């Protein structure tokens, strides 16, 4: 790769600008006029097949629901909350809220009553659309905590087409002229949605995302990422939460591009849905690729093909690395021998992996948290190129992206057209461009503090730019560990390196104000169960394995190997000196992970403080 000196700032020139009168609905209507028969969504028929939904049918349903929302009292500028799983209904009501002139407020369906209360009070939403009746009592409990008028909050289900029809039935007195007036009220710089931050470093804040953020972001990323998004037959299966800005922004990009989208929220049917829908590209978080990667390796070992898989793994990584070096002008590409081995393993191993994802995936986009370069090279070498990107809620999701022909694994890519990335003196990543949010709702002082004197948004992330403008993210500024000796340590690279071991689900580096860095390690229950059987210990849970002397010794040795591997890349002062395996799971439900599977380190350190104290007491 390049050996030139890193740079401090880079910009990608915009491809297009959006006029001031435009809002999110204009691009959807433009597609409907240009290609009325274009299938933009697909709905499962419940029997392994999918029913196409054309842009014309979609718009007709959106208009009916929008009129129903107006009939229920929604006026331009009103906030409407949506708490539902990823689904076609979510897509309909999202657009319907905008057609009615409203501002949507997504709520994760895993949110507690206390979290809902905060969002309702801060956003001032007076109507909530829920994806299942099971959520009604939780929403009502949150509303009751707020009190006042919120106690009589209106809650409507969108769980089925019949529920959408019920909302639409309130439209009897709403005219088409009224609907059009509401739809065109919002302009480019008006707020389109309030998306709340995950709360990894504090109380969730309502990020005000404008129509320009969404529309101009989509208009610039579509041509930039055209080789990923594909042409007329392009389609994707969305399974990430639509309450997350990344999935939602991608869904809007697809709608403006005319890319067909199917939805699934049930991980139990994900493989079957991939097989029947056969997407051409996928949006994932790293944990999805990690699970596929480690499961494939474990399955191969279990079936006595471990040596074959290991050689296939090394070949895929080497092949991808050779291709990337050649693309950067630093090599001649895969050797003849490597190409021959790659062709063999493509038939024996990689084809099966591609088939699991439906058989037609040409690209995978990964975001929301760091992805191991080893895993990215493996999938890319196996014929499933991974394009890693970077963004925050405040940047309307993707602000940098690796694209075909300009990919550097281990980085999060180049700025999306129209946007700039700068590295501050202390290493903080600063961002500027049309996708950057309008401010935190109701928090003017925090909004002002979030920007520097040149108008760049302070991301809170730490990183660097190489000589070609590719961004690398190294951690969170607020999560820096400062040891008693004054050494600054970014925990993210250490945590990710240890977590790359198949037995490890999560790692939490600790050591702030302490003499050295240590780690809490949380194991993957499924991986441990399979590992125990393969190692001759029988079927053991994590608890049972840790209680068994022989199994526990073997587990600790495996984790020690992962820790030693992580330590090879840092100085002694930054290395993990010791670790403690914790018999617990970190999940969204436990409050230790965000819905996009990011670790909430402060919560984990707080809840397992006794284990941390035991490490240093020893």
C-alpha positions as MATLAB code, in Angstrom:
seq = 'XXXXXXXXXXXXXXXXXXXXXXXXXXXXXXXXXXXXXXXXXXXXXXXXXXXXXXXXXXXXXXXXXXXXXXXXXXXXXXXXXXXXXXXXXXXXXXXXXXXXXXXXXXXXXXXXXXXXXXXXXXXXXXXXXXXXXXXXXXXXXXXXXXXXXXXXXXXXXXXXXXXXXXXXXXXXXXXXXXXXXXXXXXXXXXXXXXXXXXXXXXXXXXXXXXXXXXXXXXXXXXXXXXXXXXXXXXXXXXXXXXXXXXXXXXXXXXXXXXXXXXXXXXXXXXXXXXXXXXXXXXXXXXXXXXXXXXXXXXXXXXXXXXXXXXXXXXXXXXXXXXXXXXXXXXXXXXXXXXXXXXXXXXXXXXXXXXXXXXXXXXXXXXXXXXXXXXXXXXXXXXXXXXXXXXXXXXXXXXXXXXXXXXXXXXXXXXXXXXXXXXXXXXXXXXXXXXXXXXXXXXXXXXXXXXXXXXXXXXXXXXXXXXXXXXXXXXXXXXXXXXXXXXXXXXXXXXXXXXXXXXXXXXXXXXXXXXXXXXXXXXXXXXXXXXXXXXXXXXXXXXXXXXXXXXXXXXXXXXXXXXXXXXXXXXXXXXXXXXXXXXXXXXXXXXXXXXXXXXXXXXXXXXXXXXXXXXXXXX';
ca = [
       0.000    0.000    0.000;
       0.963    3.639   -0.084;
       4.022    4.686    1.921;
       3.371    8.425    1.559;
       2.649   10.569    4.615;
      -0.901   10.699    5.992;
      -2.977   13.830    5.400;
      -5.123   15.947    7.708;
      -8.156   16.659    5.495;
      -9.874   15.318    2.385;
     -12.975   16.213    0.390;
     -14.913   14.485   -2.369;
     -16.590   16.985   -4.660;
     -20.402   16.817   -4.870;
     -22.052   15.163   -7.841;
     -25.344   16.989   -7.421;
     -27.140   19.536   -5.256;
     -30.774   19.585   -4.155;
     -33.025   22.583   -4.713;
     -34.461   24.295   -1.647;
     -38.101   23.333   -2.309;
     -37.398   19.589   -2.511;
     -38.269   17.088    0.217;
     -38.029   13.311    0.546;
     -41.308   12.647   -1.259;
     -40.226   14.273   -4.542;
     -37.769   11.526   -5.482;
     -40.343    8.824   -4.777;
     -42.921   10.535   -6.985;
     -40.331   11.045   -9.728;
     -39.674    7.291   -9.845;
     -43.412    6.631   -9.972;
     -43.806    8.911  -12.974;
     -40.730    7.585  -14.790;
     -41.256    3.853  -14.174;
     -44.761    3.150  -12.836;
     -44.349   -0.617  -13.113;
     -40.999   -0.781  -11.287;
     -41.112   -3.298   -8.375;
     -39.687   -1.479   -5.342;
     -40.686   -3.823   -2.526;
     -41.395   -7.518   -2.094;
     -43.631   -9.128    0.516;
     -43.329  -12.749    1.624;
     -46.312  -14.868    0.615;
     -45.711  -17.175    3.572;
     -44.981  -20.155    1.328;
     -41.401  -19.447    0.268;
     -42.288  -16.960   -2.429;
     -42.366  -13.183   -2.748;
     -45.006  -10.811   -4.093;
     -43.811   -7.754   -5.990;
     -45.033   -4.315   -4.962;
     -44.666   -1.753   -7.744;
     -43.955    1.900   -7.105;
     -47.493    2.697   -8.287;
     -49.088    0.313   -5.768;
     -46.775    1.517   -3.021;
     -47.622    5.181   -3.650;
     -51.350    4.429   -3.693;
     -51.085    2.785   -0.269;
     -48.872    5.581    1.071;
     -51.389    8.228    0.013;
     -54.267    6.354    1.681;
     -52.391    5.976    4.955;
     -51.188    9.593    4.793;
     -54.771   10.792    4.404;
     -55.702    8.576    7.351;
     -52.987   10.166    9.485;
     -54.260   13.632    8.554;
     -57.744   12.436    9.466;
     -56.366   11.419   12.858;
     -55.163   14.964   13.410;
     -51.569   14.878   12.146;
     -50.615   18.323   10.880;
     -47.450   19.514    9.108;
     -44.586   19.559   11.610;
     -46.222   17.094   14.016;
     -44.098   14.230   15.360;
     -45.291   10.669   14.797;
     -43.367    7.870   16.527;
     -42.919    4.436   14.953;
     -42.032    1.444   17.122;
     -41.898   -1.668   14.979;
     -39.726   -4.431   13.611;
     -38.233   -4.084   10.150;
     -41.129   -4.659    7.767;
     -42.948   -3.464    4.674;
     -45.477   -1.693    6.916;
     -42.594    0.365    8.350;
     -41.700    1.479    4.813;
     -45.305    2.506    4.102;
     -45.851    4.563    7.260;
     -42.431    6.221    6.994;
     -43.391    7.701    3.633;
     -46.990    8.308    4.735;
     -45.799   10.474    7.639;
     -43.785   12.599    5.179;
     -46.719   12.784    2.740;
     -48.811   14.073    5.642;
     -46.147   16.704    6.354;
     -45.132   15.070    9.616;
     -41.802   14.294   11.270;
     -41.121   10.633   12.022;
     -39.570    9.491   15.308;
     -38.319    5.881   15.169;
     -38.198    3.889   18.412;
     -36.428    0.544   18.727;
     -38.926   -2.191   19.527;
     -36.537   -3.402   22.251;
     -36.830   -0.079   24.109;
     -37.950   -0.098   27.740;
     -40.811    1.986   29.107;
     -38.263    4.394   30.647;
     -36.511    4.861   27.294;
     -39.833    5.393   25.548;
     -40.809    7.973   28.155;
     -37.640    9.957   27.437;
     -38.222    9.870   23.670;
     -41.882   10.827   23.938;
     -41.164   13.705   26.307;
     -38.228   15.040   24.298;
     -39.751   14.625   20.830;
     -43.268   15.717   21.854;
     -44.771   12.983   19.675;
     -48.524   12.705   20.205;
     -49.187    9.558   18.179;
     -47.357    6.213   18.105;
     -47.563    3.494   15.459;
     -46.635    0.046   16.800;
     -45.608   -3.100   14.931;
     -47.337   -5.550   17.267;
     -49.939   -5.502   20.006;
     -47.305   -6.801   22.430;
     -45.741   -3.330   22.381;
     -48.893   -1.436   23.345;
     -48.566   -1.881   27.101;
     -44.877   -0.855   27.065;
     -45.643    2.302   25.069;
     -48.548    3.144   27.360;
     -46.358    2.620   30.421;
     -43.819    5.037   28.962;
     -46.553    7.556   28.213;
     -47.851    7.276   31.772;
     -44.368    8.062   33.112;
     -44.409   11.321   31.167;
     -47.880   12.079   32.483;
     -50.129   14.953   31.465;
     -51.552   14.725   27.956;
     -49.126   11.912   27.122;
     -51.161    9.550   29.305;
     -53.898    9.668   26.663;
     -51.444    9.173   23.812;
     -52.979    7.665   20.671;
     -51.491    4.279   19.736;
     -52.273    2.499   16.460;
     -51.086   -0.854   15.167;
     -49.361   -1.301   11.788;
     -48.806   -5.038   12.202;
     -50.742   -5.975    9.078;
     -52.300   -4.664    5.901;
     -55.637   -4.653    7.693;
     -54.184   -2.360   10.360;
     -52.925    0.029    7.674;
     -56.392   -0.036    6.116;
     -57.864    0.834    9.502;
     -55.643    3.920    9.710;
     -56.519    4.797    6.112;
     -60.220    4.565    6.961;
     -59.909    7.847    8.879;
     -59.395    9.694    5.583;
     -63.060   10.180    4.612;
     -62.992   13.972    4.972;
     -59.432   14.513    3.675;
     -59.181   15.676    0.063;
     -56.378   15.089   -2.405;
     -55.755   18.845   -2.385;
     -55.283   18.788    1.395;
     -52.866   15.881    1.076;
     -50.817   17.647   -1.602;
     -50.693   20.800    0.485;
     -49.407   18.810    3.481;
     -46.894   16.884    1.363;
     -45.306   20.002   -0.093;
     -45.169   21.974    3.160;
     -41.703   20.714    4.144;
     -38.699   22.082    2.275;
     -35.155   20.765    1.973;
     -33.866   22.324    5.178;
     -36.871   21.381    7.317;
     -36.600   18.482    9.760;
     -37.730   15.142    8.317;
     -37.046   12.841   11.247;
     -35.759   12.792   14.814;
     -33.462    9.815   15.286;
     -32.205    9.203   18.800;
     -28.582    8.298   19.451;
     -27.822    4.874   20.877;
     -26.752    6.270   24.222;
     -23.368    4.526   24.316;
     -21.780    7.592   25.980;
     -24.758    9.303   27.623;
     -28.509    9.891   27.497;
     -29.959    9.473   23.962;
     -30.194   12.751   22.049;
     -32.731   13.517   19.332;
     -30.770   14.081   16.127;
     -32.690   16.395   13.815;
     -32.179   15.058   10.285;
     -33.464   17.261    7.485;
     -34.953   16.418    4.113;
     -31.741   17.748    2.533;
     -29.638   15.397    4.678;
     -31.620   12.438    3.349;
     -32.247   13.516   -0.251;
     -28.877   15.073   -1.088;
     -27.126   12.218    0.681;
     -29.027    9.686   -1.442;
     -28.554   11.658   -4.657;
     -24.762   11.706   -4.191;
     -24.207    8.204   -2.897;
     -26.235    6.492   -5.642;
     -23.789    7.306   -8.478;
     -20.799    6.987   -6.112;
     -21.788    3.445   -5.105;
     -23.458    2.420   -8.381;
     -21.256   -0.701   -8.733;
     -22.560   -1.929   -5.373;
     -26.203   -0.985   -5.845;
     -26.403   -2.508   -9.327;
     -28.807   -1.929  -12.183;
     -32.432   -2.786  -12.955;
     -32.521   -6.234  -11.301;
     -30.768   -5.099   -8.134;
     -32.434   -6.160   -4.896;
     -31.574   -6.394   -1.225;
     -32.975   -8.025    1.897;
     -33.088   -5.642    4.859;
     -32.909   -7.252    8.290;
     -31.242   -4.526   10.363;
     -33.600   -2.414   12.527;
     -35.261    0.372   10.539;
     -35.178    2.421   13.733;
     -31.423    2.680   13.089;
     -30.449    5.518   10.769;
     -28.232    3.256    8.614;
     -30.964    0.830    7.544;
     -33.446    3.644    7.111;
     -31.117    5.753    4.965;
     -30.275    2.725    2.841;
     -33.977    1.949    2.356;
     -34.548    5.500    1.116;
     -31.528    5.262   -1.208;
     -33.019    2.063   -2.647;
     -36.410    3.688   -3.147;
     -34.911    6.654   -4.983;
     -32.778    4.305   -7.111;
     -35.598    1.844   -7.808;
     -33.862   -1.053   -6.040;
     -36.253   -3.710   -4.799;
     -36.278   -4.239   -1.037;
     -37.613   -7.150    0.981;
     -37.729   -7.177    4.769;
     -37.244   -9.736    7.498;
     -36.935   -9.195   11.225;
     -36.885  -12.841   12.297;
     -33.337  -14.217   12.431;
     -34.787  -17.728   12.536;
     -35.992  -17.373    8.935;
     -33.091  -15.253    7.664;
     -31.245  -18.040    5.824;
     -34.466  -19.248    4.209;
     -35.404  -15.698    3.200;
     -31.946  -15.190    1.679;
     -32.347  -18.442   -0.230;
     -35.780  -17.590   -1.646;
     -35.374  -13.850   -2.290;
     -31.801  -14.126   -3.649;
     -30.569  -10.577   -2.980;
     -27.815   -9.108   -5.151;
     -26.226   -7.162   -2.281;
     -26.569   -6.975    1.488;
     -26.305   -4.450    4.301;
     -24.904   -5.982    7.493;
     -23.295   -5.196   10.813;
     -19.949   -6.931   11.515;
     -21.465   -9.389   13.979;
     -23.424  -11.019   11.125;
     -20.242  -11.688    9.113;
     -18.392  -12.845   12.224;
     -21.105  -15.404   13.008;
     -21.155  -16.724    9.426;
     -17.349  -16.900    9.363;
     -16.917  -18.694   12.681;
     -19.925  -20.992   12.114;
     -18.542  -22.110    8.750;
     -15.160  -22.886   10.329;
     -16.733  -24.745   13.269;
     -19.014  -26.762   10.971;
     -16.051  -27.754    8.807;
     -14.078  -28.933   11.844;
     -17.094  -30.848   13.155;
     -17.431  -32.648    9.803;
     -13.733  -33.492    9.642;
     -12.979  -30.881    6.953;
     -11.173  -28.468    9.255;
      -7.854  -28.669    7.418;
      -9.530  -28.008    4.062;
     -11.407  -25.001    5.417;
      -8.259  -23.600    7.016;
      -6.381  -23.784    3.730;
      -9.370  -22.259    1.937;
      -9.453  -19.466    4.512;
      -5.771  -18.647    4.042;
      -6.177  -18.761    0.269;
      -9.144  -16.370    0.281;
      -7.335  -13.879    2.518;
      -4.140  -14.072    0.461;
      -6.076  -13.720   -2.791;
      -7.931  -10.631   -1.544;
      -4.751   -9.048   -0.216;
      -2.949   -9.649   -3.531;
      -5.859   -8.129   -5.474;
      -5.906   -5.063   -3.235;
      -2.146   -4.582   -3.529;
      -2.380   -4.728   -7.310;
      -5.240   -2.210   -7.315;
      -3.070    0.173   -5.277;
      -0.147   -0.248   -7.677;
       1.947   -2.148   -5.145;
       1.888   -5.634   -6.680;
       1.104   -7.762   -9.714;
      -1.936   -9.491   -8.226;
      -2.458  -13.146   -7.242;
       0.245  -15.507   -8.419;
      -0.495  -18.403  -10.765;
      -0.350  -20.845   -7.859;
      -2.667  -18.739   -5.721;
      -5.134  -18.421   -8.593;
      -5.154  -22.198   -9.048;
      -5.813  -22.840   -5.350;
      -8.470  -20.140   -5.350;
     -10.272  -21.772   -8.280;
     -10.231  -25.133   -6.474;
     -11.584  -23.746   -3.205;
     -14.152  -21.696   -5.069;
     -15.775  -24.981   -6.074;
     -15.215  -26.809   -2.786;
     -15.832  -24.100   -0.158;
     -16.634  -20.586   -1.368;
     -19.562  -21.636   -3.576;
     -21.313  -23.116   -0.523;
     -20.791  -19.893    1.403;
     -22.211  -17.840   -1.468;
     -25.164  -20.215   -1.730;
     -26.015  -19.628    1.945;
     -26.537  -15.946    1.139;
     -28.832  -16.751   -1.788;
     -26.255  -17.354   -4.494;
     -26.451  -13.956   -6.215;
     -24.814  -11.550   -3.759;
     -22.087   -9.532   -5.476;
     -21.288   -7.068   -2.665;
     -21.729   -6.744    1.090;
     -21.841   -3.343    2.794;
     -20.751   -3.409    6.443;
     -21.275   -0.583    8.899;
     -22.211    0.485   12.456;
     -19.028   -0.871   14.108;
     -15.495   -2.018   13.158;
     -15.008   -5.157   11.069;
     -11.918   -7.339   11.391;
      -9.706   -6.935    8.278;
      -9.119  -10.695    8.324;
     -12.845  -11.398    8.007;
     -13.263   -8.693    5.345;
     -10.409  -10.205    3.291;
     -11.867  -13.704    3.724;
     -15.294  -12.793    2.359;
     -13.814  -10.634   -0.393;
     -11.463  -13.437   -1.424;
     -14.373  -15.880   -1.379;
     -16.192  -13.837   -4.010;
     -18.300  -11.729   -1.639;
     -16.536   -8.336   -1.663;
     -17.038   -6.402    1.557;
     -17.298   -2.604    1.340;
     -16.938   -1.108    4.813;
     -18.306    2.368    5.507;
     -18.554    4.820    8.368;
     -21.097    7.219    9.713;
     -23.067    8.263   12.761;
     -26.648    9.194   13.425;
     -25.485   12.810   13.106;
     -24.165   12.150    9.581;
     -27.387   10.493    8.389;
     -25.357    7.255    8.368;
     -22.828    6.772    5.542;
     -20.381    9.651    5.122;
     -17.437    7.509    3.988;
     -17.476    4.268    2.015;
     -15.171    1.843    0.261;
     -16.379    1.252   -3.274;
     -15.343   -1.230   -5.993;
     -12.157    0.039   -7.586;
     -11.392    2.168   -4.518;
     -11.322   -0.249   -1.599;
      -8.766   -0.420    1.177;
      -9.682   -3.098    3.701;
      -8.983   -1.973    7.257;
     -10.281    1.499    6.435;
     -13.826    2.822    6.124;
     -13.229    4.365    2.726;
     -13.384    7.766    1.073;
     -15.839   10.604    1.759;
     -19.174   10.288   -0.032;
     -19.407   13.067   -2.688;
     -20.091   16.490   -1.197;
     -18.525   15.685    2.165;
     -15.246   16.420    3.948;
     -13.272   14.592    6.630;
     -10.623   16.307    8.759;
      -8.427   14.987   11.560;
      -8.054   17.351   14.527;
      -4.776   17.826   16.376;
      -5.885   15.369   19.065;
      -6.879   12.756   16.461;
     -10.638   13.372   16.553;
     -12.492   12.807   13.273;
     -14.264   15.988   12.131;
     -17.026   15.885    9.509;
     -18.689   18.402    7.220;
     -21.155   18.210    4.350;
     -24.818   18.031    3.302;
     -25.461   14.853    5.309;
     -24.503   16.438    8.648;
     -27.521   16.912   10.917;
     -29.304   20.139   11.826;
     -28.795   19.894   15.602;
     -29.955   18.105   18.737;
     -33.661   18.609   19.347;
     -34.222   20.965   22.261;
     -30.512   21.103   23.150;
     -29.028   24.278   21.632;
     -25.981   24.342   23.901;
     -25.038   20.747   23.060;
     -25.602   21.488   19.384;
     -23.226   24.450   19.513;
     -20.600   22.408   21.361;
     -20.820   19.652   18.737;
     -19.285   21.857   16.019;
     -15.874   23.526   15.808;
     -15.218   27.110   14.701;
     -15.050   26.022   11.022;
     -18.421   24.282   11.109;
     -17.049   20.731   11.301;
     -18.998   18.251   13.431;
     -16.953   16.736   16.258;
     -17.657   13.024   15.792;
     -16.140   11.878   19.090;
     -14.311    9.165   17.151;
     -10.551    8.960   16.750;
      -8.880    8.140   13.462;
      -6.483    8.983   10.664;
      -6.405    9.624    6.915;
      -3.827    7.915    4.730;
      -2.132    9.713    1.841;
      -4.966    8.763   -0.529;
      -7.758   10.011    1.724;
      -8.962    6.671    3.116;
     -10.234    7.023    6.685;
      -9.321    4.629    9.494;
     -11.243    4.701   12.798;
      -9.311    3.704   15.912;
     -11.781    4.260   18.749;
     -13.954    6.661   20.724;
     -12.450    9.758   22.304;
     -14.561    9.412   25.463;
     -13.577    5.768   25.824;
      -9.824    6.345   26.008;
      -8.265    4.502   28.930;
      -5.702    6.576   30.827;
      -3.613    4.281   33.016;
      -2.121    5.306   36.353;
       1.159    5.738   34.505;
      -0.441    8.321   32.188;
      -0.552    6.130   29.086;
      -3.510    6.784   26.730;
      -4.940    3.528   25.385;
      -7.736    3.198   22.820;
      -9.648    0.063   23.866;
     -11.388   -0.611   20.542;
      -8.477   -2.200   18.608;
      -7.634   -4.450   21.559;
     -11.263   -5.454   22.062;
     -11.805   -6.194   18.378;
      -8.603   -8.252   18.139;
      -9.579  -10.473   21.076;
     -13.180  -10.687   19.838;
     -11.968  -12.093   16.527;
     -11.453  -15.433   18.314;
     -14.416  -17.741   17.531;
     -15.097  -18.441   21.218;
     -15.300  -14.765   22.181;
     -18.543  -12.813   21.843;
     -17.412   -9.556   23.474;
     -14.380   -8.051   25.163;
     -14.277   -5.048   27.474;
     -10.849   -3.510   28.064;
     -10.455   -1.808   31.445;
      -7.687    0.019   33.281;
      -8.678    3.679   33.592;
      -6.628    5.026   36.521;
      -5.188    1.561   37.166;
      -1.621    0.293   36.950;
      -2.208   -1.724   33.770;
      -4.769   -2.672   31.119;
      -6.892   -5.768   31.667;
      -9.965   -7.219   30.002;
     -13.317   -8.784   30.760;
     -14.082  -11.537   28.240;
     -17.602  -12.779   27.468;
     -17.909  -16.050   25.553;
     -20.260  -17.032   22.733;
     -22.613  -19.712   24.169;
     -23.191  -21.448   20.810;
     -19.492  -21.503   19.998;
     -18.599  -22.900   23.440;
     -21.212  -25.658   23.111;
     -19.761  -26.775   19.784;
     -16.157  -26.341   20.953;
     -16.735  -28.470   24.052;
     -18.149  -31.334   21.986;
     -15.289  -31.164   19.477;
     -12.668  -31.104   22.243;
     -14.127  -34.195   23.900;
     -15.700  -32.505   26.919;
     -19.267  -33.307   25.878;
     -22.050  -30.770   25.492;
     -21.220  -28.037   27.987;
     -22.740  -24.601   28.505;
     -20.439  -21.701   29.375;
     -21.289  -22.148   33.054;
     -20.576  -25.874   32.929;
     -17.347  -25.400   30.964;
     -16.022  -22.870   33.479;
     -16.915  -25.217   36.334;
     -15.078  -28.150   34.733;
     -11.360  -27.965   35.567;
     -10.101  -29.417   32.284;
     -12.535  -27.498   30.079;
     -11.921  -24.272   31.980;
      -8.161  -24.631   31.596;
      -8.548  -25.198   27.844;
     -10.922  -22.223   27.513;
      -8.546  -19.907   29.339;
      -5.670  -21.105   27.145;
      -7.672  -20.312   24.001;
      -8.525  -16.826   25.227;
      -4.913  -16.301   26.344;
      -3.810  -17.061   22.787;
      -6.250  -14.416   21.461;
      -4.981  -11.871   24.010;
      -1.368  -12.538   23.102;
      -2.225  -12.018   19.439;
      -3.829   -8.662   20.239;
      -0.821   -7.614   22.332;
       1.561   -8.136   19.413;
       0.282   -4.923   17.820;
       0.727   -2.572   20.797;
       3.420   -1.493   23.240;
       3.837   -3.196   26.614;
       2.185   -0.249   28.379;
      -0.873   -0.653   26.142;
      -1.095   -4.450   26.270;
      -3.675   -6.524   28.122;
      -1.753   -7.953   31.098;
      -4.517  -10.230   32.348;
      -8.172  -11.057   31.747;
     -11.220  -12.484   33.471;
     -13.780  -14.689   31.689;
     -17.206  -13.552   32.868;
     -20.070  -16.042   32.930;
     -22.677  -13.723   31.464;
     -24.086  -12.641   28.103;
     -24.031   -9.078   26.817;
     -27.196   -8.488   24.813;
     -29.531   -5.729   23.734;
     -31.978   -6.952   26.361;
     -29.369   -6.784   29.118;
     -28.685   -3.168   28.204;
     -25.056   -3.766   27.232;
     -25.469   -3.608   23.442;
     -27.233   -1.112   21.226;
     -29.763   -2.505   18.709;
     -27.003   -2.220   16.075;
     -24.865   -4.489   18.300;
     -22.418   -1.819   19.484;
     -20.969   -2.341   22.951;
     -22.057    0.100   25.658;
     -18.748   -0.045   27.509;
     -19.710    2.217   30.416;
     -22.707    0.031   31.239;
     -20.648   -3.166   31.064;
     -17.889   -1.738   33.291;
     -20.478   -0.465   35.774;
     -22.401   -3.740   35.965;
     -19.290   -5.916   36.261;
     -17.357   -3.620   38.578;
     -16.835   -6.443   41.082;
     -15.073   -8.544   38.455;
     -12.885   -5.571   37.538;
     -11.993   -4.984   41.188;
     -11.123   -8.662   41.600;
      -8.644   -8.438   38.711;
      -6.721   -5.596   40.308;
      -7.039   -6.951   43.848;
      -5.264  -10.090   42.635;
];
